[in-house]
């Protein structure tokens, strides 16, 4: 990606040599400009000359020497130099950076480009199977999906967050069998979801030695799908009780949905989908089933016994979304084990002429020290218990270090730190990797953790309070970047929109999390190395840098779903 401030210069530079060696290329198709690792080599580095030298049959350094001329004398550019075999090192002007930062932090979205204007996206995430406790395994889809919602909204997309609940299928046949055999109605009255989970686990235990239970469960599932009154009544009650508990957990996690339609919402539309696929020539009948041929693969959309498949239900869901919202993009956030299903489903959808961009964001598993979790075996940690435990641990630290803060504010701080710690440990990892549960790292006050980020924001607020509320000059910005720590901080803040855009483009919240951490590091180094309140002539400029840091860090924290604190 090329920073917005350099993009027109790069296009001009590429155009200078667009026909070198008789080879034409589109000057808009240019490589990324990346931040340099060493400030002595400039602020950004560009390797376009190296990439196209072989294509143009020219010396890359000679090409770079021509291209650097497009940067010289441009607003914001102090110098551009050729290094090594053909890199272009770009040096930005410090006074221009200061002015640019003042413009950025005056924007409520901190310079984030409104690239989603007039476009609609649906984020399909969380999606727990109802009648079971929400456990820590549900965190990743919920947290990642929620940040994707926040990223798109800040970029001015029209966003619909949809919780596609697992509220249909064979799990309910198992529950109904278990309910009829082992239910404790008093326990159900006290804690409905806990009792449902208990009997579901019990079904799994008994089914290991009694395979006939699985047959009974399939029969009860068929009765449910065919409209049996008793089974439908049980299903509706299980669903209602589950949603009551889930909504309380979501509220605590700071997660809101625009839609909560589960698989059951599309149960009466699957036959129409199959008929449409046949009529459109996308599907065909084969040995009693209905299939879609995808090269060497086959996708079944109706089984021989007449039952629909997950692909059929997903197509019905897509059709509903297209008819209601006509989205430009649909994003599905599930674990990586469903990658093949979504690849097949997307292929069928495209064959069926679904024009929306379909994206699967797969995430790795959250693992306990004992191994992977399973509701069937009872090896889970309840999400609400995890939140309670982290908040309690955070509260003990807050009470120890900030006993002078009123009790109700300490409780608020502990809740923000505890729930934020759980969320951030999820988000800072690349979505596709497995995550190991780690209490120590999660609640660390230093390093890449939520407490460190929140404390950095609180430190900025504390400095501004001590300055008597000073922050931004009423006569406009007076930021002067004379010291390297000041300049590094300003440049880190100015790169925030780049990190934001990369996180949005790649559906990678960890990209944004890493940059927010980097900004906090730069801010704390600035704080430790340079006096602010006693900075003499530099005081006002440095206070404005503190205020700029507070604003940009706060935007990053809120986008990640963390609650910026004014003191800790």
Coordinates of C-alpha atoms in Angstrom, one line a residue:
X1 CA 0.0 0.0 0.0
X2 CA 1.2 3.5 -0.8
X3 CA 0.4 6.3 1.8
X4 CA -2.1 8.8 0.4
X5 CA 0.4 11.7 0.8
X6 CA 2.9 9.9 -1.5
X7 CA 0.6 8.2 -4.0
X8 CA 0.4 11.0 -6.6
X9 CA 4.2 11.4 -6.5
X10 CA 4.7 7.7 -7.0
X11 CA 2.3 7.7 -10.0
X12 CA 4.2 10.6 -11.5
X13 CA 7.5 8.8 -10.9
X14 CA 6.3 5.6 -12.5
X15 CA 5.0 7.6 -15.5
X16 CA 8.5 9.0 -16.1
X17 CA 9.7 5.6 -17.1
X18 CA 6.4 4.0 -18.3
X19 CA 7.9 3.1 -21.7
X20 CA 11.5 2.4 -20.8
X21 CA 12.9 -0.4 -22.9
X22 CA 9.8 -0.4 -25.2
X23 CA 7.8 -2.1 -22.4
X24 CA 4.6 -0.4 -21.4
X25 CA 2.9 -0.8 -18.0
X26 CA 0.2 0.9 -16.1
X27 CA 1.8 3.5 -13.8
X28 CA -1.1 3.0 -11.3
X29 CA -0.1 -0.6 -10.8
X30 CA 2.8 0.3 -8.5
X31 CA 4.3 -1.5 -5.6
X32 CA 3.9 -0.6 -1.9
X33 CA 5.9 2.1 -0.3
X34 CA 7.0 0.8 3.2
X35 CA 8.2 2.6 6.3
X36 CA 12.0 2.3 6.7
X37 CA 13.4 0.3 9.6
X38 CA 16.2 2.9 10.1
X39 CA 15.3 6.6 10.2
X40 CA 18.8 7.4 8.8
X41 CA 17.5 5.9 5.6
X42 CA 14.5 8.2 5.4
X43 CA 10.9 7.8 6.4
X44 CA 9.7 5.6 3.5
X45 CA 11.3 3.3 1.0
X46 CA 10.2 2.3 -2.5
X47 CA 11.5 -0.6 -4.5
X48 CA 9.5 -0.2 -7.7
X49 CA 12.6 0.3 -9.9
X50 CA 13.9 -3.1 -8.7
X51 CA 10.7 -4.8 -9.7
X52 CA 10.3 -3.4 -13.2
X53 CA 14.0 -3.3 -14.1
X54 CA 14.0 -6.9 -15.6
X55 CA 10.8 -6.2 -17.4
X56 CA 12.2 -2.9 -18.9
X57 CA 15.6 -4.5 -19.5
X58 CA 17.2 -1.6 -17.7
X59 CA 19.6 -1.0 -14.8
X60 CA 17.4 -0.6 -11.7
X61 CA 19.6 2.0 -10.1
X62 CA 19.5 4.1 -13.3
X63 CA 15.7 3.8 -13.3
X64 CA 15.6 4.9 -9.6
X65 CA 17.7 7.9 -10.4
X66 CA 15.1 9.0 -12.9
X67 CA 12.2 8.3 -10.7
X68 CA 13.5 10.2 -7.7
X69 CA 13.2 13.5 -9.6
X70 CA 9.4 13.2 -9.4
X71 CA 9.7 13.6 -5.6
X72 CA 12.0 16.6 -5.4
X73 CA 10.4 19.9 -4.6
X74 CA 7.0 18.3 -3.8
X75 CA 5.0 19.5 -0.8
X76 CA 6.0 17.5 2.3
X77 CA 9.1 15.9 0.7
X78 CA 12.5 17.1 2.0
X79 CA 14.6 14.8 -0.1
X80 CA 14.6 11.5 -2.1
X81 CA 17.8 9.5 -2.5
X82 CA 18.7 6.3 -4.3
X83 CA 20.2 3.6 -2.2
X84 CA 21.7 0.1 -2.8
X85 CA 20.8 -1.6 -6.1
X86 CA 17.8 0.7 -6.7
X87 CA 15.8 1.6 -3.6
X88 CA 14.4 5.1 -3.3
X89 CA 14.5 6.5 0.2
X90 CA 12.0 9.3 0.8
X91 CA 12.6 11.9 3.6
X92 CA 9.6 13.9 4.7
X93 CA 9.7 17.5 6.0
X94 CA 9.2 17.8 9.7
X95 CA 7.2 21.1 9.6
X96 CA 4.9 19.6 7.0
X97 CA 4.4 16.5 9.2
X98 CA 3.4 18.7 12.1
X99 CA 0.8 20.5 10.0
X100 CA -0.4 17.2 8.6
X101 CA -0.9 15.8 12.1
X102 CA -2.9 18.9 13.1
X103 CA -5.3 18.2 10.2
X104 CA -5.5 14.5 11.0
X105 CA -6.4 14.8 14.7
X106 CA -9.1 17.4 13.9
X107 CA -10.9 14.7 12.0
X108 CA -13.2 12.6 14.2
X109 CA -12.1 9.5 12.3
X110 CA -8.3 10.4 12.6
X111 CA -7.7 10.5 8.9
X112 CA -9.3 7.2 8.0
X113 CA -10.3 7.3 4.4
X114 CA -14.1 6.9 3.8
X115 CA -13.5 4.2 1.2
X116 CA -16.8 2.4 1.9
X117 CA -19.0 5.4 1.0
X118 CA -22.3 4.2 -0.6
X119 CA -21.2 0.6 -0.2
X120 CA -22.9 -2.1 2.0
X121 CA -21.2 -5.0 3.8
X122 CA -22.7 -7.8 5.9
X123 CA -20.5 -9.2 8.6
X124 CA -21.6 -12.7 9.6
X125 CA -20.0 -13.6 13.0
X126 CA -20.2 -15.1 16.5
X127 CA -22.9 -17.7 15.5
X128 CA -23.0 -19.9 18.6
X129 CA -25.0 -23.1 18.6
X130 CA -27.9 -22.3 20.9
X131 CA -28.8 -24.3 24.0
X132 CA -25.2 -24.4 25.0
X133 CA -23.1 -22.1 27.2
X134 CA -21.0 -19.5 25.4
X135 CA -17.5 -20.6 26.1
X136 CA -14.1 -19.2 25.4
X137 CA -14.1 -20.9 22.0
X138 CA -16.8 -18.5 20.9
X139 CA -14.5 -15.5 21.6
X140 CA -12.5 -15.4 18.4
X141 CA -15.5 -15.2 16.0
X142 CA -17.2 -12.6 18.2
X143 CA -14.2 -10.4 18.8
X144 CA -12.8 -10.6 15.2
X145 CA -16.2 -10.0 13.7
X146 CA -17.0 -7.1 16.0
X147 CA -13.7 -5.3 15.0
X148 CA -14.5 -5.9 11.3
X149 CA -17.8 -4.2 11.9
X150 CA -16.1 -1.3 13.6
X151 CA -13.4 -1.0 10.9
X152 CA -16.0 -0.9 8.1
X153 CA -18.2 1.6 10.0
X154 CA -15.3 4.0 10.6
X155 CA -14.5 3.7 6.8
X156 CA -18.1 4.8 6.1
X157 CA -19.5 1.5 4.9
X158 CA -23.1 0.7 5.5
X159 CA -22.7 -2.2 7.9
X160 CA -25.1 -5.0 8.9
X161 CA -23.7 -7.2 11.7
X162 CA -25.5 -10.6 11.6
X163 CA -25.4 -13.3 14.2
X164 CA -26.2 -16.4 12.2
X165 CA -27.2 -18.6 15.1
X166 CA -26.9 -22.4 15.0
X167 CA -30.5 -23.0 16.0
X168 CA -31.5 -25.9 13.8
X169 CA -30.3 -29.4 12.9
X170 CA -29.4 -32.7 14.6
X171 CA -28.2 -31.1 17.9
X172 CA -31.9 -30.4 18.7
X173 CA -32.8 -34.0 18.1
X174 CA -30.2 -35.0 20.6
X175 CA -31.4 -32.4 23.1
X176 CA -35.0 -33.6 22.7
X177 CA -34.0 -37.2 23.4
X178 CA -32.0 -36.1 26.4
X179 CA -34.8 -33.8 27.7
X180 CA -37.3 -36.7 27.6
X181 CA -34.9 -39.0 29.5
X182 CA -32.8 -37.0 31.9
X183 CA -34.1 -33.5 32.5
X184 CA -34.2 -31.9 35.9
X185 CA -37.0 -29.3 35.6
X186 CA -36.0 -27.5 38.9
X187 CA -32.5 -27.1 37.5
X188 CA -33.9 -25.9 34.2
X189 CA -36.0 -23.3 36.0
X190 CA -32.9 -22.0 37.9
X191 CA -30.4 -22.0 35.0
X192 CA -31.9 -23.1 31.7
X193 CA -28.8 -23.2 29.5
X194 CA -26.7 -24.9 32.2
X195 CA -29.3 -27.7 32.3
X196 CA -29.5 -28.0 28.6
X197 CA -25.7 -28.3 28.3
X198 CA -25.7 -30.9 31.1
X199 CA -28.1 -33.2 29.4
X200 CA -26.4 -32.6 26.0
X201 CA -23.1 -33.8 27.5
X202 CA -25.0 -36.7 29.1
X203 CA -26.4 -37.7 25.7
X204 CA -22.8 -37.9 24.3
X205 CA -21.7 -40.1 27.2
X206 CA -24.6 -42.6 26.8
X207 CA -24.4 -42.6 23.0
X208 CA -20.9 -44.0 23.0
X209 CA -22.3 -47.3 24.3
X210 CA -25.9 -47.0 23.0
X211 CA -25.7 -46.1 19.2
X212 CA -29.5 -46.4 19.0
X213 CA -29.6 -43.0 20.7
X214 CA -28.3 -41.4 17.6
X215 CA -31.0 -43.0 15.5
X216 CA -33.6 -41.7 18.0
X217 CA -32.1 -38.2 17.8
X218 CA -32.3 -38.3 14.0
X219 CA -36.0 -39.3 14.2
X220 CA -36.7 -36.5 16.6
X221 CA -34.9 -34.1 14.3
X222 CA -37.1 -35.1 11.4
X223 CA -40.2 -34.6 13.6
X224 CA -39.0 -31.1 14.5
X225 CA -38.4 -30.2 10.9
X226 CA -41.8 -31.6 9.8
X227 CA -43.5 -29.3 12.4
X228 CA -44.3 -31.7 15.3
X229 CA -46.0 -29.4 17.8
X230 CA -44.3 -30.8 20.9
X231 CA -40.8 -30.7 19.4
X232 CA -41.4 -27.2 18.0
X233 CA -42.5 -26.0 21.4
X234 CA -39.4 -27.4 23.1
X235 CA -37.2 -25.9 20.4
X236 CA -38.8 -22.4 20.8
X237 CA -38.3 -22.5 24.5
X238 CA -34.7 -23.6 24.3
X239 CA -34.1 -20.8 21.8
X240 CA -35.7 -18.1 23.9
X241 CA -33.8 -19.1 27.1
X242 CA -30.5 -19.3 25.1
X243 CA -30.9 -15.8 23.6
X244 CA -31.7 -14.3 27.0
X245 CA -28.3 -15.5 28.3
X246 CA -26.4 -14.7 25.2
X247 CA -27.6 -11.1 25.0
X248 CA -26.4 -10.5 28.6
X249 CA -22.9 -11.8 27.6
X250 CA -22.8 -9.7 24.4
X251 CA -23.8 -6.6 26.3
X252 CA -20.9 -7.2 28.7
X253 CA -18.5 -7.7 25.7
X254 CA -19.7 -4.5 24.1
X255 CA -21.0 -6.3 21.1
X256 CA -24.2 -5.4 19.2
X257 CA -25.9 -7.0 16.3
X258 CA -28.2 -5.5 13.6
X259 CA -29.6 -8.9 12.9
X260 CA -29.9 -12.2 14.8
X261 CA -31.4 -14.7 12.3
X262 CA -30.3 -18.3 12.7
X263 CA -30.4 -21.3 10.3
X264 CA -34.1 -21.9 11.2
X265 CA -35.1 -18.6 9.5
X266 CA -34.4 -20.2 6.1
X267 CA -35.7 -23.6 6.7
X268 CA -38.9 -23.0 4.6
X269 CA -36.9 -21.6 1.7
X270 CA -34.5 -24.4 0.9
X271 CA -36.9 -26.2 -1.5
X272 CA -37.3 -23.0 -3.5
X273 CA -33.5 -22.7 -3.7
X274 CA -33.1 -26.2 -5.0
X275 CA -35.9 -25.6 -7.6
X276 CA -34.3 -22.3 -8.7
X277 CA -30.8 -24.0 -9.0
X278 CA -32.4 -26.7 -11.2
X279 CA -34.4 -24.2 -13.3
X280 CA -31.3 -22.1 -13.9
X281 CA -29.2 -25.0 -15.0
X282 CA -26.8 -24.6 -12.1
X283 CA -27.8 -27.9 -10.4
X284 CA -28.8 -31.3 -11.7
X285 CA -30.4 -34.5 -10.4
X286 CA -28.0 -37.4 -9.7
X287 CA -28.9 -40.8 -8.2
X288 CA -31.8 -39.3 -6.3
X289 CA -29.9 -36.3 -5.0
X290 CA -29.5 -32.8 -6.4
X291 CA -25.9 -31.7 -7.0
X292 CA -23.9 -28.8 -8.5
X293 CA -20.8 -29.9 -10.5
X294 CA -17.7 -27.8 -9.8
X295 CA -15.0 -29.3 -12.0
X296 CA -13.8 -32.5 -10.4
X297 CA -15.9 -31.7 -7.2
X298 CA -19.6 -32.1 -6.5
X299 CA -21.6 -30.0 -4.1
X300 CA -24.8 -31.7 -2.8
X301 CA -27.7 -29.2 -2.3
X302 CA -30.4 -31.9 -1.6
X303 CA -29.6 -35.3 -0.2
X304 CA -31.3 -38.5 -1.5
X305 CA -33.6 -38.5 1.5
X306 CA -34.8 -35.0 0.7
X307 CA -32.8 -33.2 3.4
X308 CA -31.1 -30.0 2.6
X309 CA -27.4 -29.3 3.4
X310 CA -25.5 -26.4 4.9
X311 CA -24.8 -25.1 1.4
X312 CA -28.5 -25.0 0.7
X313 CA -29.2 -23.0 3.9
X314 CA -26.3 -20.7 3.2
X315 CA -27.7 -20.0 -0.3
X316 CA -31.1 -19.3 1.1
X317 CA -29.5 -16.8 3.5
X318 CA -27.6 -15.2 0.6
X319 CA -30.7 -14.8 -1.4
X320 CA -32.5 -13.2 1.6
X321 CA -29.6 -10.7 2.1
X322 CA -29.4 -9.8 -1.6
X323 CA -33.1 -9.2 -1.7
X324 CA -33.1 -7.1 1.4
X325 CA -29.8 -5.2 1.3
X326 CA -28.1 -6.0 -2.0
X327 CA -24.7 -5.9 -0.3
X328 CA -21.4 -5.3 -2.1
X329 CA -19.6 -7.6 0.2
X330 CA -20.5 -10.5 2.6
X331 CA -17.9 -11.5 5.2
X332 CA -18.1 -14.8 7.1
X333 CA -16.1 -15.1 10.3
X334 CA -15.7 -18.8 11.3
X335 CA -12.9 -21.1 12.3
X336 CA -10.5 -22.4 9.7
X337 CA -11.9 -25.9 9.8
X338 CA -14.9 -24.6 7.7
X339 CA -12.6 -23.3 4.9
X340 CA -13.5 -26.0 2.5
X341 CA -17.2 -25.6 3.0
X342 CA -17.0 -21.9 2.3
X343 CA -14.8 -22.4 -0.8
X344 CA -17.5 -24.8 -2.2
X345 CA -20.4 -22.6 -1.1
X346 CA -18.8 -19.5 -2.7
X347 CA -18.2 -21.4 -6.0
X348 CA -21.9 -22.5 -6.1
X349 CA -23.0 -18.9 -5.3
X350 CA -20.9 -17.5 -8.1
X351 CA -22.3 -20.1 -10.5
X352 CA -25.8 -19.0 -9.4
X353 CA -24.8 -15.4 -10.4
X354 CA -24.5 -14.0 -6.9
X355 CA -22.6 -10.7 -7.6
X356 CA -21.7 -9.7 -4.0
X357 CA -18.0 -10.2 -3.0
X358 CA -17.9 -13.2 -0.7
X359 CA -15.1 -13.4 1.9
X360 CA -14.3 -16.1 4.4
X361 CA -12.2 -14.9 7.4
X362 CA -10.9 -18.1 9.0
X363 CA -9.4 -18.1 12.5
X364 CA -7.4 -20.6 14.4
X365 CA -8.5 -22.4 17.5
X366 CA -8.3 -21.1 21.1
X367 CA -6.5 -23.8 23.1
X368 CA -6.3 -24.5 26.8
X369 CA -3.3 -26.1 28.4
X370 CA -5.2 -29.4 28.4
X371 CA -6.0 -29.2 24.7
X372 CA -8.8 -28.3 22.4
X373 CA -12.2 -27.6 24.0
X374 CA -15.4 -29.6 23.3
X375 CA -18.9 -29.1 24.7
X376 CA -19.6 -32.7 24.1
X377 CA -16.9 -33.8 26.6
X378 CA -17.5 -30.9 28.9
X379 CA -14.0 -29.6 28.5
X380 CA -14.9 -25.9 28.3
X381 CA -14.4 -22.6 30.2
X382 CA -17.6 -20.6 30.3
X383 CA -17.1 -17.2 28.8
X384 CA -18.9 -15.4 31.6
X385 CA -16.6 -17.2 34.1
X386 CA -13.6 -16.1 32.2
X387 CA -14.7 -12.5 32.2
X388 CA -15.5 -12.6 35.9
X389 CA -12.1 -14.0 36.7
X390 CA -10.1 -11.5 34.6
X391 CA -12.2 -8.6 36.0
X392 CA -11.5 -9.9 39.6
X393 CA -7.8 -10.1 38.9
X394 CA -7.8 -6.7 37.4
X395 CA -9.7 -5.3 40.4
X396 CA -7.1 -6.6 42.9
X397 CA -4.4 -4.7 41.0
X398 CA -6.6 -1.5 40.8
X399 CA -7.3 -1.7 44.5
X400 CA -3.6 -2.1 45.3
X401 CA -2.3 0.7 43.1
X402 CA -5.2 3.1 42.9
X403 CA -6.9 2.9 46.3
X404 CA -7.6 6.7 46.3
X405 CA -10.0 6.4 43.3
X406 CA -13.7 6.1 44.3
X407 CA -14.9 2.5 44.6
X408 CA -17.5 2.8 41.8
X409 CA -14.8 4.1 39.4
X410 CA -12.4 1.3 40.4
X411 CA -15.1 -1.2 39.5
X412 CA -15.5 0.5 36.1
X413 CA -11.7 0.5 35.5
X414 CA -11.5 -3.2 36.5
X415 CA -14.3 -4.1 34.1
X416 CA -12.7 -2.2 31.3
X417 CA -9.2 -3.7 31.9
X418 CA -10.5 -7.3 32.5
X419 CA -12.8 -7.5 29.5
X420 CA -10.3 -5.6 27.4
X421 CA -7.5 -8.0 28.3
X422 CA -9.6 -11.0 27.2
X423 CA -10.5 -9.3 23.9
X424 CA -7.1 -7.9 23.1
X425 CA -5.3 -11.3 23.6
X426 CA -7.6 -12.6 20.8
X427 CA -7.1 -9.6 18.5
X428 CA -3.4 -9.2 18.6
X429 CA -2.9 -12.6 17.1
X430 CA -3.1 -13.2 13.4
X431 CA -6.7 -14.5 12.8
X432 CA -5.5 -17.7 11.0
X433 CA -3.2 -18.8 13.9
X434 CA -4.1 -20.9 16.9
X435 CA -4.1 -19.0 20.2
X436 CA -3.0 -20.4 23.5
X437 CA -4.7 -19.1 26.6
X438 CA -2.2 -17.2 28.8
X439 CA -3.3 -15.4 32.0
X440 CA 0.1 -13.8 32.6
X441 CA 0.4 -12.3 29.2
X442 CA -3.2 -11.2 29.1
X443 CA -3.0 -9.1 32.3
X444 CA 0.6 -7.8 32.0
X445 CA 1.0 -4.1 32.7
X446 CA 3.9 -3.9 30.2
X447 CA 4.4 -5.4 26.7
X448 CA 1.7 -5.9 24.1
X449 CA -1.4 -6.1 26.3
X450 CA -4.6 -4.3 26.9
X451 CA -3.6 -3.0 30.3
X452 CA -0.5 -1.4 28.8
X453 CA -2.5 0.2 26.0
X454 CA -5.2 1.5 28.4
X455 CA -2.6 2.8 30.8
X456 CA -0.9 4.7 28.0
X457 CA -4.1 6.5 27.2
X458 CA -4.7 7.2 30.9
X459 CA -1.2 8.6 31.2
X460 CA -1.9 11.1 28.4
X461 CA -5.1 12.1 30.1
X462 CA -3.2 12.5 33.4
X463 CA -0.7 14.8 31.8
X464 CA -3.4 17.0 30.3
X465 CA -5.2 17.2 33.7
X466 CA -1.9 18.3 35.4
X467 CA -1.5 20.9 32.7
X468 CA -4.9 22.4 33.8
X469 CA -6.8 21.1 30.8
X470 CA -4.4 22.5 28.2
X471 CA -4.0 20.5 25.1
X472 CA -4.7 22.3 21.8
X473 CA -3.9 25.9 21.3
X474 CA -7.0 28.0 20.7
X475 CA -5.1 29.8 17.9
X476 CA -4.3 26.6 16.0
X477 CA -1.6 24.0 16.2
X478 CA 1.8 25.1 17.4
X479 CA 3.5 21.6 17.1
X480 CA 7.2 21.8 16.4
X481 CA 9.1 18.6 15.8
X482 CA 12.6 19.5 16.9
X483 CA 13.6 16.3 18.7
X484 CA 13.7 12.8 17.2
X485 CA 11.3 11.5 19.9
X486 CA 8.8 14.1 18.9
X487 CA 9.2 13.4 15.2
X488 CA 9.0 9.6 15.7
X489 CA 5.8 10.0 17.7
X490 CA 4.2 12.3 15.1
X491 CA 5.1 10.0 12.3
X492 CA 3.7 7.0 14.1
X493 CA 0.4 8.8 14.7
X494 CA 0.3 9.9 11.0
X495 CA 0.7 6.2 9.9
X496 CA -2.4 5.3 11.8
X497 CA -4.7 5.6 8.7
X498 CA -2.3 3.3 6.8
X499 CA -2.5 0.6 9.5
X500 CA -6.2 1.0 9.7
X501 CA -6.6 0.6 5.9
X502 CA -4.4 -2.5 5.9
X503 CA -6.4 -4.1 8.7
X504 CA -9.6 -3.4 6.8
X505 CA -8.3 -4.5 3.5
X506 CA -6.9 -7.8 4.8
X507 CA -9.6 -8.4 7.4
X508 CA -6.7 -8.5 10.0
X509 CA -7.5 -6.8 13.3
X510 CA -4.0 -7.7 14.5
X511 CA -2.5 -5.2 12.0
X512 CA -4.4 -2.4 13.8
X513 CA -3.6 -3.8 17.3
X514 CA 0.1 -3.9 16.5
X515 CA 0.1 -0.3 15.3
X516 CA -1.8 0.9 18.4
X517 CA 0.8 -0.8 20.5
X518 CA 3.5 0.8 18.5
X519 CA 1.9 4.2 19.0
X520 CA 1.8 3.6 22.7
X521 CA 5.4 2.6 22.8
X522 CA 6.4 5.8 20.9
X523 CA 4.2 7.9 23.2
X524 CA 5.7 6.4 26.4
X525 CA 9.3 6.8 25.0
X526 CA 8.5 10.5 24.3
X527 CA 7.1 10.9 27.8
X528 CA 10.1 9.3 29.5
X529 CA 12.8 11.1 27.4
X530 CA 11.4 14.6 27.2
X531 CA 9.9 17.0 29.8
X532 CA 6.4 18.0 29.0
X533 CA 5.0 20.1 31.9
X534 CA 8.4 21.6 32.5
X535 CA 9.4 21.8 28.9
X536 CA 9.8 25.6 28.8
X537 CA 9.3 27.0 25.3
X538 CA 8.5 23.4 24.1
X539 CA 5.7 22.9 26.7
X540 CA 2.7 23.9 24.4
X541 CA 4.0 22.0 21.4
X542 CA 4.5 18.9 23.6
X543 CA 1.1 19.2 25.2
X544 CA -0.4 19.3 21.8
X545 CA 1.5 16.1 20.9
X546 CA 0.1 14.5 24.1
X547 CA -3.4 15.5 23.0
X548 CA -2.8 14.2 19.5
X549 CA -1.6 10.9 20.9
X550 CA -4.6 10.7 23.2
X551 CA -7.0 11.2 20.3
X552 CA -5.4 8.7 17.9
X553 CA -4.8 6.1 20.6
X554 CA -8.4 6.4 21.8
X555 CA -9.7 5.9 18.2
X556 CA -7.6 2.8 17.9
X557 CA -8.8 1.5 21.2
X558 CA -12.4 2.0 20.4
X559 CA -12.0 0.4 17.0
X560 CA -10.6 -2.6 18.8
X561 CA -13.5 -2.6 21.2
X562 CA -11.6 -1.4 24.2
X563 CA -12.8 1.3 26.5
X564 CA -10.3 4.2 26.7
X565 CA -9.8 5.1 30.4
X566 CA -9.0 8.6 31.7
X567 CA -7.2 7.2 34.8
X568 CA -6.1 3.8 36.1

